[in-house]
PDB file of C-alpha atoms in Angstrom:
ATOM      1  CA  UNK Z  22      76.953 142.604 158.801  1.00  0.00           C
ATOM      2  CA  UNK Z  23      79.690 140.782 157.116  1.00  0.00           C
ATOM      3  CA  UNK Z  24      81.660 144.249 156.520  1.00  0.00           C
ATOM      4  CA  UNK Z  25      81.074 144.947 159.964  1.00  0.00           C
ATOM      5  CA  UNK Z  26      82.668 141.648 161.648  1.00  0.00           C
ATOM      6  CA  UNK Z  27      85.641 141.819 158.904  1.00  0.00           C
ATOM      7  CA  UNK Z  28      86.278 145.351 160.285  1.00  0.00           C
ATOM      8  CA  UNK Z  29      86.053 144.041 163.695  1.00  0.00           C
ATOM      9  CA  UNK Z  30      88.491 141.216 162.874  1.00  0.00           C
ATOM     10  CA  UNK Z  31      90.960 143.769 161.443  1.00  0.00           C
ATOM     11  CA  UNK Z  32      90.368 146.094 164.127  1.00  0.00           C
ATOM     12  CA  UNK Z  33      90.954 143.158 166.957  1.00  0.00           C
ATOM     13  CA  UNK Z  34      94.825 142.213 164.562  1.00  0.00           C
ATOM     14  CA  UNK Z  35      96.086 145.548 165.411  1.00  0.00           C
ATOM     15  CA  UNK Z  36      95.509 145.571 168.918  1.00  0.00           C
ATOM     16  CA  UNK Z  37      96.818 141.976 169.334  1.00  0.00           C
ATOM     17  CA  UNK Z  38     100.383 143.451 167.121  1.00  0.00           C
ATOM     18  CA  UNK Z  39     100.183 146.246 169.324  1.00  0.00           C
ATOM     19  CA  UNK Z  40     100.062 144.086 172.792  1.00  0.00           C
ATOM     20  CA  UNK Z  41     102.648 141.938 171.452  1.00  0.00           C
ATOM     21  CA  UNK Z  42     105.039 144.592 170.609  1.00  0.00           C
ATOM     22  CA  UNK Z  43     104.392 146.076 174.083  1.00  0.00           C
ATOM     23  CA  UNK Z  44     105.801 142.426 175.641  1.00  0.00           C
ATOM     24  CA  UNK Z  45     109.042 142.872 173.769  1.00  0.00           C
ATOM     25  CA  UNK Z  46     108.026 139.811 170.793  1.00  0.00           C
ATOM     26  CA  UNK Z  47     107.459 142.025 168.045  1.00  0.00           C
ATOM     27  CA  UNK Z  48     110.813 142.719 165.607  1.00  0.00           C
ATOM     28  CA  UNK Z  49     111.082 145.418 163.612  1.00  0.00           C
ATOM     29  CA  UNK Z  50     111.269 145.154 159.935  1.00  0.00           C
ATOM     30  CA  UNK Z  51     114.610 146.376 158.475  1.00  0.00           C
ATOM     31  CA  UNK Z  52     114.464 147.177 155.020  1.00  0.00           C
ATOM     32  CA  UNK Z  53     111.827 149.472 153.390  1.00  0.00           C
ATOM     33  CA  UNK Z  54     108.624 148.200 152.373  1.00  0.00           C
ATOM     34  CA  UNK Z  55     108.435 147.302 148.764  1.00  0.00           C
ATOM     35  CA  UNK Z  56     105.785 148.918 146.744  1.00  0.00           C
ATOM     36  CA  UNK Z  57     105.485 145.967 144.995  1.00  0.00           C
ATOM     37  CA  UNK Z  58     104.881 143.608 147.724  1.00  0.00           C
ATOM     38  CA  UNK Z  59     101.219 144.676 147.814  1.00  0.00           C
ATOM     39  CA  UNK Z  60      99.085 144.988 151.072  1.00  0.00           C
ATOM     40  CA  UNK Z  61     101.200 145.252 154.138  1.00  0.00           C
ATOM     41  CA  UNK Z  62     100.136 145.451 157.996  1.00  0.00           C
ATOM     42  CA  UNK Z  63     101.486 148.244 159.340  1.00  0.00           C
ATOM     43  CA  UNK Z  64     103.954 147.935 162.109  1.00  0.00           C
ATOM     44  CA  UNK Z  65     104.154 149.319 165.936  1.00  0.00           C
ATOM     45  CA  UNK Z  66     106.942 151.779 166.836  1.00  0.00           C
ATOM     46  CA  UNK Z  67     107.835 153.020 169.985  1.00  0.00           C
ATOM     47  CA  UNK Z  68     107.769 156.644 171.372  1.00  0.00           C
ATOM     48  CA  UNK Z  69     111.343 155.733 172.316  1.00  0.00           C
ATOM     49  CA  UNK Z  70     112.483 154.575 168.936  1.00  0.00           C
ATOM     50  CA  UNK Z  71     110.612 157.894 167.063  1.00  0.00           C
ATOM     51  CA  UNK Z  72     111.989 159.922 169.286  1.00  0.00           C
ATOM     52  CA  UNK Z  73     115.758 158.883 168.908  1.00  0.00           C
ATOM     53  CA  UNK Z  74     114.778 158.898 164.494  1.00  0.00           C
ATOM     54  CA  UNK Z  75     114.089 162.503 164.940  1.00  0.00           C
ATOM     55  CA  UNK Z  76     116.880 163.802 167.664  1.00  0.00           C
ATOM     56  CA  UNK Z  77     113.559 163.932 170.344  1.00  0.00           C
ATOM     57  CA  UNK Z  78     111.422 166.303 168.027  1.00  0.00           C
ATOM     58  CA  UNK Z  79     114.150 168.824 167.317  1.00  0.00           C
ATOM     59  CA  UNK Z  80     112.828 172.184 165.478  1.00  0.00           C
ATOM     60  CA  UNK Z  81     115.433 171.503 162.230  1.00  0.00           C
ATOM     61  CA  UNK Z  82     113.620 168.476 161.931  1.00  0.00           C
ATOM     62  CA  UNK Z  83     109.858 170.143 160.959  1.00  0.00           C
ATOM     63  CA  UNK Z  84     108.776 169.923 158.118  1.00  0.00           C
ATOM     64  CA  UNK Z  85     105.421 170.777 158.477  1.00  0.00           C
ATOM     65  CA  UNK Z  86     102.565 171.684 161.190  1.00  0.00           C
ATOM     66  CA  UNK Z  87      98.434 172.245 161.040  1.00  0.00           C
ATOM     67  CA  UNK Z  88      95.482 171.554 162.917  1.00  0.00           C
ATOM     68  CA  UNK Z  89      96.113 168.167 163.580  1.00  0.00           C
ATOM     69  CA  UNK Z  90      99.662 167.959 164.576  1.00  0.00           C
ATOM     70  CA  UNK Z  91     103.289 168.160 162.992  1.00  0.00           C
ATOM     71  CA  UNK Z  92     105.349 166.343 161.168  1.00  0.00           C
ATOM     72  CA  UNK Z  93     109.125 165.909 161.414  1.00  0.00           C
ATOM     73  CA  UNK Z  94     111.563 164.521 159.140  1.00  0.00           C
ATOM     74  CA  UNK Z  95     112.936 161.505 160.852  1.00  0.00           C
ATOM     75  CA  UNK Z  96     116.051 158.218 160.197  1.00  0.00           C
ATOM     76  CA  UNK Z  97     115.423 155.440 161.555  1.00  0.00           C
ATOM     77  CA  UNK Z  98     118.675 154.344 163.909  1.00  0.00           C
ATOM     78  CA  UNK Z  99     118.099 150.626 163.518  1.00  0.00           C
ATOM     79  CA  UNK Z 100     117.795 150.819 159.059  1.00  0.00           C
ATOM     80  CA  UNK Z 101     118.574 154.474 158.314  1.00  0.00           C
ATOM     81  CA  UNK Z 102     115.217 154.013 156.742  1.00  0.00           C
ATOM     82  CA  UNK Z 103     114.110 157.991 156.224  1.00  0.00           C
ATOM     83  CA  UNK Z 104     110.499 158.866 157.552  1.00  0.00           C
ATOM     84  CA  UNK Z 105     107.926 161.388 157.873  1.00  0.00           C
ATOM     85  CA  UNK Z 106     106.773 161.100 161.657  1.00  0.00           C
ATOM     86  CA  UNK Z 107     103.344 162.770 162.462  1.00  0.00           C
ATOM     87  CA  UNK Z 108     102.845 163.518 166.147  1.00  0.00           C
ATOM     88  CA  UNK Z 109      99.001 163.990 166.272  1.00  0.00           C
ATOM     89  CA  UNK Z 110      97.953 167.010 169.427  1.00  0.00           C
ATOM     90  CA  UNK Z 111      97.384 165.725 172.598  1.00  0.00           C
ATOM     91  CA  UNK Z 112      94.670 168.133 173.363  1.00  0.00           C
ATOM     92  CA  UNK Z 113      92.502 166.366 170.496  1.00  0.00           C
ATOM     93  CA  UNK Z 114      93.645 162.817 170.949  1.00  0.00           C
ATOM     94  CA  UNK Z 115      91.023 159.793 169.945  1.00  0.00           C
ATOM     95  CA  UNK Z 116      90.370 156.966 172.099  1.00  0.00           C
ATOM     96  CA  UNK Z 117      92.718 153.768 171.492  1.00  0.00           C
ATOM     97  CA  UNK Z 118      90.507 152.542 169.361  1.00  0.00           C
ATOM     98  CA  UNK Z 119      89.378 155.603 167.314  1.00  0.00           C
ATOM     99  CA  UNK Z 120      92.834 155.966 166.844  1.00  0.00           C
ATOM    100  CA  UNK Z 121      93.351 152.121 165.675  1.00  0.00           C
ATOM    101  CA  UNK Z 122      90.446 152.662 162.910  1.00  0.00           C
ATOM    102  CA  UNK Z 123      92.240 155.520 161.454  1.00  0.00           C
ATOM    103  CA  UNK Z 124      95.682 153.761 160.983  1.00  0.00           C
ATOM    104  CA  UNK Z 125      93.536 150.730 160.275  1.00  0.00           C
ATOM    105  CA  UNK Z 126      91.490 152.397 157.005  1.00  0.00           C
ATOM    106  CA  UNK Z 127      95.273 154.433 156.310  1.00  0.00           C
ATOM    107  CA  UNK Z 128      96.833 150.940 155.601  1.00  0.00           C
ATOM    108  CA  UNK Z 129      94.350 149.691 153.465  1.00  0.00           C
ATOM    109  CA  UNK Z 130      94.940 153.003 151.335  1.00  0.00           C
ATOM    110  CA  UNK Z 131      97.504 151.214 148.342  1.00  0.00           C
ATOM    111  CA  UNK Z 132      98.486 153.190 145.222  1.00  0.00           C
ATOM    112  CA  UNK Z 133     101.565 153.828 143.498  1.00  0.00           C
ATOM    113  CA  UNK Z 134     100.417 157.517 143.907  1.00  0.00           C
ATOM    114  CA  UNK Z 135      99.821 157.654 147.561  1.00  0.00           C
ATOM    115  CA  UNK Z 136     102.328 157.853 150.415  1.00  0.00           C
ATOM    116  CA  UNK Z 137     102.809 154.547 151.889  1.00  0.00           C
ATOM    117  CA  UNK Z 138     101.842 153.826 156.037  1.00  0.00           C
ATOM    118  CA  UNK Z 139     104.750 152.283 157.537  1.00  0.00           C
ATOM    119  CA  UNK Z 140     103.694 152.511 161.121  1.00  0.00           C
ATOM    120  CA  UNK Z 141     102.215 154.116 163.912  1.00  0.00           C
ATOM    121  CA  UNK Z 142     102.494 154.393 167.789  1.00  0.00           C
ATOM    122  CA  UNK Z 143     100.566 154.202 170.484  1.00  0.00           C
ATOM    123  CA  UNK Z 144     102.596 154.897 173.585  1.00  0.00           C
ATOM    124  CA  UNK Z 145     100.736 156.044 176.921  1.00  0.00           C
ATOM    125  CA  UNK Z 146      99.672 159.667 176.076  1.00  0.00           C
ATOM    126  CA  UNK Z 147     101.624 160.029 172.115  1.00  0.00           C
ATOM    127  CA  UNK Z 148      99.628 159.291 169.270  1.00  0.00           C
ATOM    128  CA  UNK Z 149     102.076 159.035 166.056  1.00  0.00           C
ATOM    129  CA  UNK Z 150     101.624 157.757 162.394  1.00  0.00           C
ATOM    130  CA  UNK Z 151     104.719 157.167 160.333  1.00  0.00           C
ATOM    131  CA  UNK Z 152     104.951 157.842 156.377  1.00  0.00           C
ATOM    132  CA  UNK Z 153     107.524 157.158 153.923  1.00  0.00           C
ATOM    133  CA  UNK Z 154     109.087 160.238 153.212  1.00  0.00           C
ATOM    134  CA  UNK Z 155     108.824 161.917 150.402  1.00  0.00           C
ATOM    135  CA  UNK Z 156     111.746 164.796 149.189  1.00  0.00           C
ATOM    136  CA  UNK Z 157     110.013 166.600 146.981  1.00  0.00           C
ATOM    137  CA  UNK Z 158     107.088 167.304 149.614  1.00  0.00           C
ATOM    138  CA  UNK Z 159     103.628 167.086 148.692  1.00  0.00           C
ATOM    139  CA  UNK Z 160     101.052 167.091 145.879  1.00  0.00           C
ATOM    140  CA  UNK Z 161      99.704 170.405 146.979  1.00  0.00           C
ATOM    141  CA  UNK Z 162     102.705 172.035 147.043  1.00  0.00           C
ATOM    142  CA  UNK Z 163     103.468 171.163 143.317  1.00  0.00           C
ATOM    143  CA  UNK Z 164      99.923 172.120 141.985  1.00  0.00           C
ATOM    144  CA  UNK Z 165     100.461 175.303 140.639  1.00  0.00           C
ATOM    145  CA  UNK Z 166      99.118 175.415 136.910  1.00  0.00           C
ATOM    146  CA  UNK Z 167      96.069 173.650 135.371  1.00  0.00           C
ATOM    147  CA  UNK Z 168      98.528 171.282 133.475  1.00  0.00           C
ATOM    148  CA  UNK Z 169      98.797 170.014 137.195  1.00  0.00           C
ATOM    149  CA  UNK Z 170      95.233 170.269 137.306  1.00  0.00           C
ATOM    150  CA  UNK Z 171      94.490 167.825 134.416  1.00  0.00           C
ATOM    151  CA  UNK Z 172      97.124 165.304 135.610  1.00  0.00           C
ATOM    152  CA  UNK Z 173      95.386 165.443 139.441  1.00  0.00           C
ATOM    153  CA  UNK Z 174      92.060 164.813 137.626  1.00  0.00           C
ATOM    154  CA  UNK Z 175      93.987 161.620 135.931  1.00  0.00           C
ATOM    155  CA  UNK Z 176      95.043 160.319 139.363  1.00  0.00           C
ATOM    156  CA  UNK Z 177      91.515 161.070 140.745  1.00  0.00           C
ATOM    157  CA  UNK Z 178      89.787 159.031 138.063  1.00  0.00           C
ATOM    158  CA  UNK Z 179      92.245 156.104 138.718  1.00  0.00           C
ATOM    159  CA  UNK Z 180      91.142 156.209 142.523  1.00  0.00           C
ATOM    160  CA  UNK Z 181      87.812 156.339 142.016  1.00  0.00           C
ATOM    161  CA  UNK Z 182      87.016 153.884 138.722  1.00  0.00           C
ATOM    162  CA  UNK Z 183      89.804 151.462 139.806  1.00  0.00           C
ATOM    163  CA  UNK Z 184      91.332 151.577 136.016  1.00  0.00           C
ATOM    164  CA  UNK Z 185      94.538 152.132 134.849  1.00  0.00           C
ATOM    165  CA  UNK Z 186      95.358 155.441 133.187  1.00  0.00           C
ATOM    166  CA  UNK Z 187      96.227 153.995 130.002  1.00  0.00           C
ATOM    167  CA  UNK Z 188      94.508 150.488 128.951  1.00  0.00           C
ATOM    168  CA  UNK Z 189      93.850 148.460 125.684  1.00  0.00           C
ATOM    169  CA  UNK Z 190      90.047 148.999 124.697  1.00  0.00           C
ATOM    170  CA  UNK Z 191      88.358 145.955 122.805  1.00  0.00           C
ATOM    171  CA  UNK Z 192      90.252 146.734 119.780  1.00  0.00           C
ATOM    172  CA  UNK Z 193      93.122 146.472 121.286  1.00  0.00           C
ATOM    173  CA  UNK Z 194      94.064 150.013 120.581  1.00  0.00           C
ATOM    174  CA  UNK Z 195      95.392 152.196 123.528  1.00  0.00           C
ATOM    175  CA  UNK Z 196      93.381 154.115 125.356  1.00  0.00           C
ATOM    176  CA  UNK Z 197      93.256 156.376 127.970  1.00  0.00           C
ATOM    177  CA  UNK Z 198      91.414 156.829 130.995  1.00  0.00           C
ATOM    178  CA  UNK Z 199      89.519 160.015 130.043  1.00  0.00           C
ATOM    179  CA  UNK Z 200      88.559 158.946 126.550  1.00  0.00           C
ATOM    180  CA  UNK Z 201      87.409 155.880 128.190  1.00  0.00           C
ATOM    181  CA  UNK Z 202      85.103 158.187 130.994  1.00  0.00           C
ATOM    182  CA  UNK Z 203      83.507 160.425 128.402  1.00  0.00           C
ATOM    183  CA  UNK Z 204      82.527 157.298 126.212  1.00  0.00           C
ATOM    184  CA  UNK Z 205      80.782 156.026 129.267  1.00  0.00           C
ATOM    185  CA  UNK Z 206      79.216 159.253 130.166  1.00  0.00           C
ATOM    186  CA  UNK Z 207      77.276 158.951 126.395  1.00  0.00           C
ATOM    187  CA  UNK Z 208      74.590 156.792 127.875  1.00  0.00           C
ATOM    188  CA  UNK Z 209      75.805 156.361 131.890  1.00  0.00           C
ATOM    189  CA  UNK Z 210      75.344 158.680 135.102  1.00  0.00           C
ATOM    190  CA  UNK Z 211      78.598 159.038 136.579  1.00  0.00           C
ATOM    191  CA  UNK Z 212      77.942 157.742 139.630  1.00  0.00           C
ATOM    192  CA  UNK Z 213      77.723 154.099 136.907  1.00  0.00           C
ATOM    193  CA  UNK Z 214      81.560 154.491 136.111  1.00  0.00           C
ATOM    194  CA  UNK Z 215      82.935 154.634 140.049  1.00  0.00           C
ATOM    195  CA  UNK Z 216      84.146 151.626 141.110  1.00  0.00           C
ATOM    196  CA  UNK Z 217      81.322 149.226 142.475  1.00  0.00           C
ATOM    197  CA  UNK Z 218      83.243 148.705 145.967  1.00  0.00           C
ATOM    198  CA  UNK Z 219      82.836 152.429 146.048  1.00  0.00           C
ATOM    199  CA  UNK Z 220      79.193 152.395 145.352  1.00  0.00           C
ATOM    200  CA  UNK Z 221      78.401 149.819 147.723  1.00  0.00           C
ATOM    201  CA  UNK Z 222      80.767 151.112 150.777  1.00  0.00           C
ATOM    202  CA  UNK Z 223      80.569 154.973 150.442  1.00  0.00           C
ATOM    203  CA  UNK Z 224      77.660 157.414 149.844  1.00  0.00           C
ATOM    204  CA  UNK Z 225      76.713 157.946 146.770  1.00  0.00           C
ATOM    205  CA  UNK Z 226      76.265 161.889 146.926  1.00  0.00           C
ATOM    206  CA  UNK Z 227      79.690 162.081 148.632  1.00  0.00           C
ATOM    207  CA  UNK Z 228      80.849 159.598 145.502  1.00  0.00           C
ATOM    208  CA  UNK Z 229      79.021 161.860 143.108  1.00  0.00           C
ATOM    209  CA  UNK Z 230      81.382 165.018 144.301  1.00  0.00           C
ATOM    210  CA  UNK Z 231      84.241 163.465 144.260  1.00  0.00           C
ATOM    211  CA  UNK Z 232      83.485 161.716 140.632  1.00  0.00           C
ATOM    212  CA  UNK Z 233      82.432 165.279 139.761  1.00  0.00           C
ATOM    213  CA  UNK Z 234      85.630 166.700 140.620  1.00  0.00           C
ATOM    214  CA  UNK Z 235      88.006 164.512 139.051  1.00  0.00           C
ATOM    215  CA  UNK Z 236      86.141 164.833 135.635  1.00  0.00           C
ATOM    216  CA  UNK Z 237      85.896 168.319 135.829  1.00  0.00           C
ATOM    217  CA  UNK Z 238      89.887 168.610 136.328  1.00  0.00           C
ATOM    218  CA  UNK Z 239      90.243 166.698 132.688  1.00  0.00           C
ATOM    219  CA  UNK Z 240      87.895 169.154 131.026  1.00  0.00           C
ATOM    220  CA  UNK Z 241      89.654 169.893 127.278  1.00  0.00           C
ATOM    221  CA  UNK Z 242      89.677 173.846 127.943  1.00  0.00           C
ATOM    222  CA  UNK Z 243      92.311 174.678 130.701  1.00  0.00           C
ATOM    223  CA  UNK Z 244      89.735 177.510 132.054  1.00  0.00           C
ATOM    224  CA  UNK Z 245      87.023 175.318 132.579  1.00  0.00           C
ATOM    225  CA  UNK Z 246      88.914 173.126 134.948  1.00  0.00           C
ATOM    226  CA  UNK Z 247      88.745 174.294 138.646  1.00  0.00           C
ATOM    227  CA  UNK Z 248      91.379 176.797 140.480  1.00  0.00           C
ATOM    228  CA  UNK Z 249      93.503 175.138 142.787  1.00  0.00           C
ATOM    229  CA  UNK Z 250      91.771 177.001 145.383  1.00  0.00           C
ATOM    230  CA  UNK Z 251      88.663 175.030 144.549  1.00  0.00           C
ATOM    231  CA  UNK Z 252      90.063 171.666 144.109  1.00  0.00           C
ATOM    232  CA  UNK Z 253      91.307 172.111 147.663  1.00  0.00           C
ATOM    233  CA  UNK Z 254      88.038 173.388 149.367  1.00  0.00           C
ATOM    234  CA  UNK Z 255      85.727 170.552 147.770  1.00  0.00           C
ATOM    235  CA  UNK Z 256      88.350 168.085 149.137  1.00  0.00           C
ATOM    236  CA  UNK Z 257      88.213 169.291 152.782  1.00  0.00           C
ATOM    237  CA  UNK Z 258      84.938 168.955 152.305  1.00  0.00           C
ATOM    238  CA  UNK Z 259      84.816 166.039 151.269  1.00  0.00           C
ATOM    239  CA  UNK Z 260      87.341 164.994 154.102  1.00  0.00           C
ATOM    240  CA  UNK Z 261      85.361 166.469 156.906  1.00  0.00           C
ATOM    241  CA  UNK Z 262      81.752 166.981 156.100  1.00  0.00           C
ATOM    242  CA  UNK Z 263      79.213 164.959 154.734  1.00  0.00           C
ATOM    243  CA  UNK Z 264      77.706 166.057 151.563  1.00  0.00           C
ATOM    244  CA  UNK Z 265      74.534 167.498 151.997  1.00  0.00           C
ATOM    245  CA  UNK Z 266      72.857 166.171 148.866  1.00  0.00           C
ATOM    246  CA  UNK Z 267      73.529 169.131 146.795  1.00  0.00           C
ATOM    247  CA  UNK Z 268      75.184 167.832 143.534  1.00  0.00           C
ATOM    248  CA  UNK Z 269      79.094 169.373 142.504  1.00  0.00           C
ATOM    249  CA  UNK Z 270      78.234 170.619 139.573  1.00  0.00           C
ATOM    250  CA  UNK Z 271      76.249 173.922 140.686  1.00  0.00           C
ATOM    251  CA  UNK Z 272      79.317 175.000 142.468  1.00  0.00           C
ATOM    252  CA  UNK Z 273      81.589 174.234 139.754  1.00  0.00           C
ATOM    253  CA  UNK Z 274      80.415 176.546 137.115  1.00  0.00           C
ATOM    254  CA  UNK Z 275      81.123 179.753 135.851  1.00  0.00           C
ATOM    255  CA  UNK Z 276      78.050 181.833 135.633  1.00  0.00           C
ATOM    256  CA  UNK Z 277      76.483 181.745 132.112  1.00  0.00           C
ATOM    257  CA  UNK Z 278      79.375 180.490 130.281  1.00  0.00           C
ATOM    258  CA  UNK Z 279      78.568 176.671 131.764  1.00  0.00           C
ATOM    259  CA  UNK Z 280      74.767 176.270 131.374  1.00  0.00           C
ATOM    260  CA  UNK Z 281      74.962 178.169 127.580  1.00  0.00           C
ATOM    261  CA  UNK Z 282      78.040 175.806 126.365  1.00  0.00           C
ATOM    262  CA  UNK Z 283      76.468 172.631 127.727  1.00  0.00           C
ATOM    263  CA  UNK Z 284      80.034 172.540 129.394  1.00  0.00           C
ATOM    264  CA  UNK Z 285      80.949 170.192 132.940  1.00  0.00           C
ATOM    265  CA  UNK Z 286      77.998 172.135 134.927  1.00  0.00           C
ATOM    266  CA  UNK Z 287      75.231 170.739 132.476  1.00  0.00           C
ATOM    267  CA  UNK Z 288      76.952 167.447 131.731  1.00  0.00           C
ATOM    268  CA  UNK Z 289      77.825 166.131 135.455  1.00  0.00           C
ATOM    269  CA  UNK Z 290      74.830 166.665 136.993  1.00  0.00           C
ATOM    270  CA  UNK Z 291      73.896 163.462 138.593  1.00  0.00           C
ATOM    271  CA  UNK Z 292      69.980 164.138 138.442  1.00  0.00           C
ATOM    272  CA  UNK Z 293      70.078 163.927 134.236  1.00  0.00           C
ATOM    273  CA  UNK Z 294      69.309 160.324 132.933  1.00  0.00           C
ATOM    274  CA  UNK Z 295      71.312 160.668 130.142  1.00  0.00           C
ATOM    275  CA  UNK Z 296      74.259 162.475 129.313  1.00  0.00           C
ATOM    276  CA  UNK Z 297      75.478 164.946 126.286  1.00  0.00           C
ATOM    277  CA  UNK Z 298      78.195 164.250 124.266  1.00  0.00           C
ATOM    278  CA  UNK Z 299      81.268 165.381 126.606  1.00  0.00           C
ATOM    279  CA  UNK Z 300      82.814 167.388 123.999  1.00  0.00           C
ATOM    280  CA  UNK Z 301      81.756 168.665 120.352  1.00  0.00           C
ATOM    281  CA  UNK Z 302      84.774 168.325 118.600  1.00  0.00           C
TER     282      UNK Z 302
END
């Protein structure tokens, strides 16, 4: 109940911002939101503003398009501040306050590695969010080899256990994030590593994939982590459907090779008490 009226709270901010900036008494920030800085609310734009950043939603300004909408490349004429503008389809446009949620639960989103929410819009009929932009596009387009693989499965594992990729163990010796995960998975399930807001706010066999994933991108052997093609199918999934109760692992391994090595398949699965030894050296 408390989760529910803090999310009500938040929910009720961004309509008041947007109401305000509507009347004219809202200002614009003008420099670019320092990473630093930590949380920020995100701020209203208008359709108006958008529109003049991307030269009204010329074609040489796309950079991308898919189910949900495009983006466009876009400088702000108040800042010069450079943006990626997504104009969401009208034909599948939320409610107002669908569409508040969403940029609501996008601004809480705060890691070095993720894009940053500046803004959105909510003008009559046009539903926009606004991104920083980034030059060198996105992850997905750079995740070609299973080197990239690995260092996804690093980023993943910060997300999800809330710990730094490199940290000083209890003998104040260096250590990384994956040595530290297959310590814990000795004696814990790895649903025990996530971070405990995760466990309490999320469910768990969703949490399990996604733990499941991440771990199986840092595997030692470059052929036991999963294709690119997998990596992105288990993350739709796990952006659209609800996970059916079926544990990761099954899908993750590689006919006989995984259940005779005692490789991820074996090791992950979040219905063993205990767990192996991650890796026989």
């Amino acid at each position: 109940m408390g989760l529910g009226r803090w999310f009500s709270r938040k929910l009720k901010e961004l309509q008041l911002r947007k109401e305000r900036e509507a009347e004219g008494t809202s200002r614009s920030a003008t420099t670019s939101p320092s990473r630093s800085s930590g949380h920020h609310q995100p701020r209203p734009f208008t359709f108006r503003e958008l529109a003049a950043a991307t030269n009204d939603f010329k074609q040489q300004f796309l950079i991308g398009a898919g189910g949900f909408g495009s983006v466009y490349k876009g400088r702000s004429r108040k800042n010069g501040l450079l943006m990626a503008i997504k104009q969401l389809n009208r034909q599948g446009l939320q409610g107002q306050q669908e569409f508040l949620v969403e940029v609501l639960m996008l601004s809480l989103l705060q890691h070095p590695n993720i894009i940053r929410m500046y803004g959105y819009c909510d003008d009559g009929v046009q539903r926009l969010i606004v991104y920083e932009y980034m030059p060198m596009g996105s992850l997905e387009d750079h995740l070609y080899v299973k080197s990239d693989i690995y260092s996804f499965g690093v980023l993943l594992l910060e997300l999800l256990t809330g710990r730094e990729a490199m940290d000083i163990d209890p003998n104040q010796r260096e250590e990384s994030i994956v040595e530290w995960v297959r310590k814990k998975l000795r004696f814990c399930t790895i649903l025990d590593i996530a971070d405990r807001k995760l466990r309490e706010n999320f469910k768990l066999p969703d949490l399990s994939k996604a733990m499941t994933l991440a771990f199986s991108c840092v595997q030692d052997d470059p052929d036991s982590r999963p294709s690119t093609g997998t990596l992105l199918q288990t993350m739709e999934s796990l952006a659209s459907d609800p996970v059916g109760g079926a544990p990761l692992w099954r899908s993750l391994r590689r006919g006989s090779d995984a259940s005779s090595s005692g490789g991820a398949g074996e090791l992950l699965n979040p219905n063993t008490s205990r767990r192996q030894r991650p890796y026989s050296r």
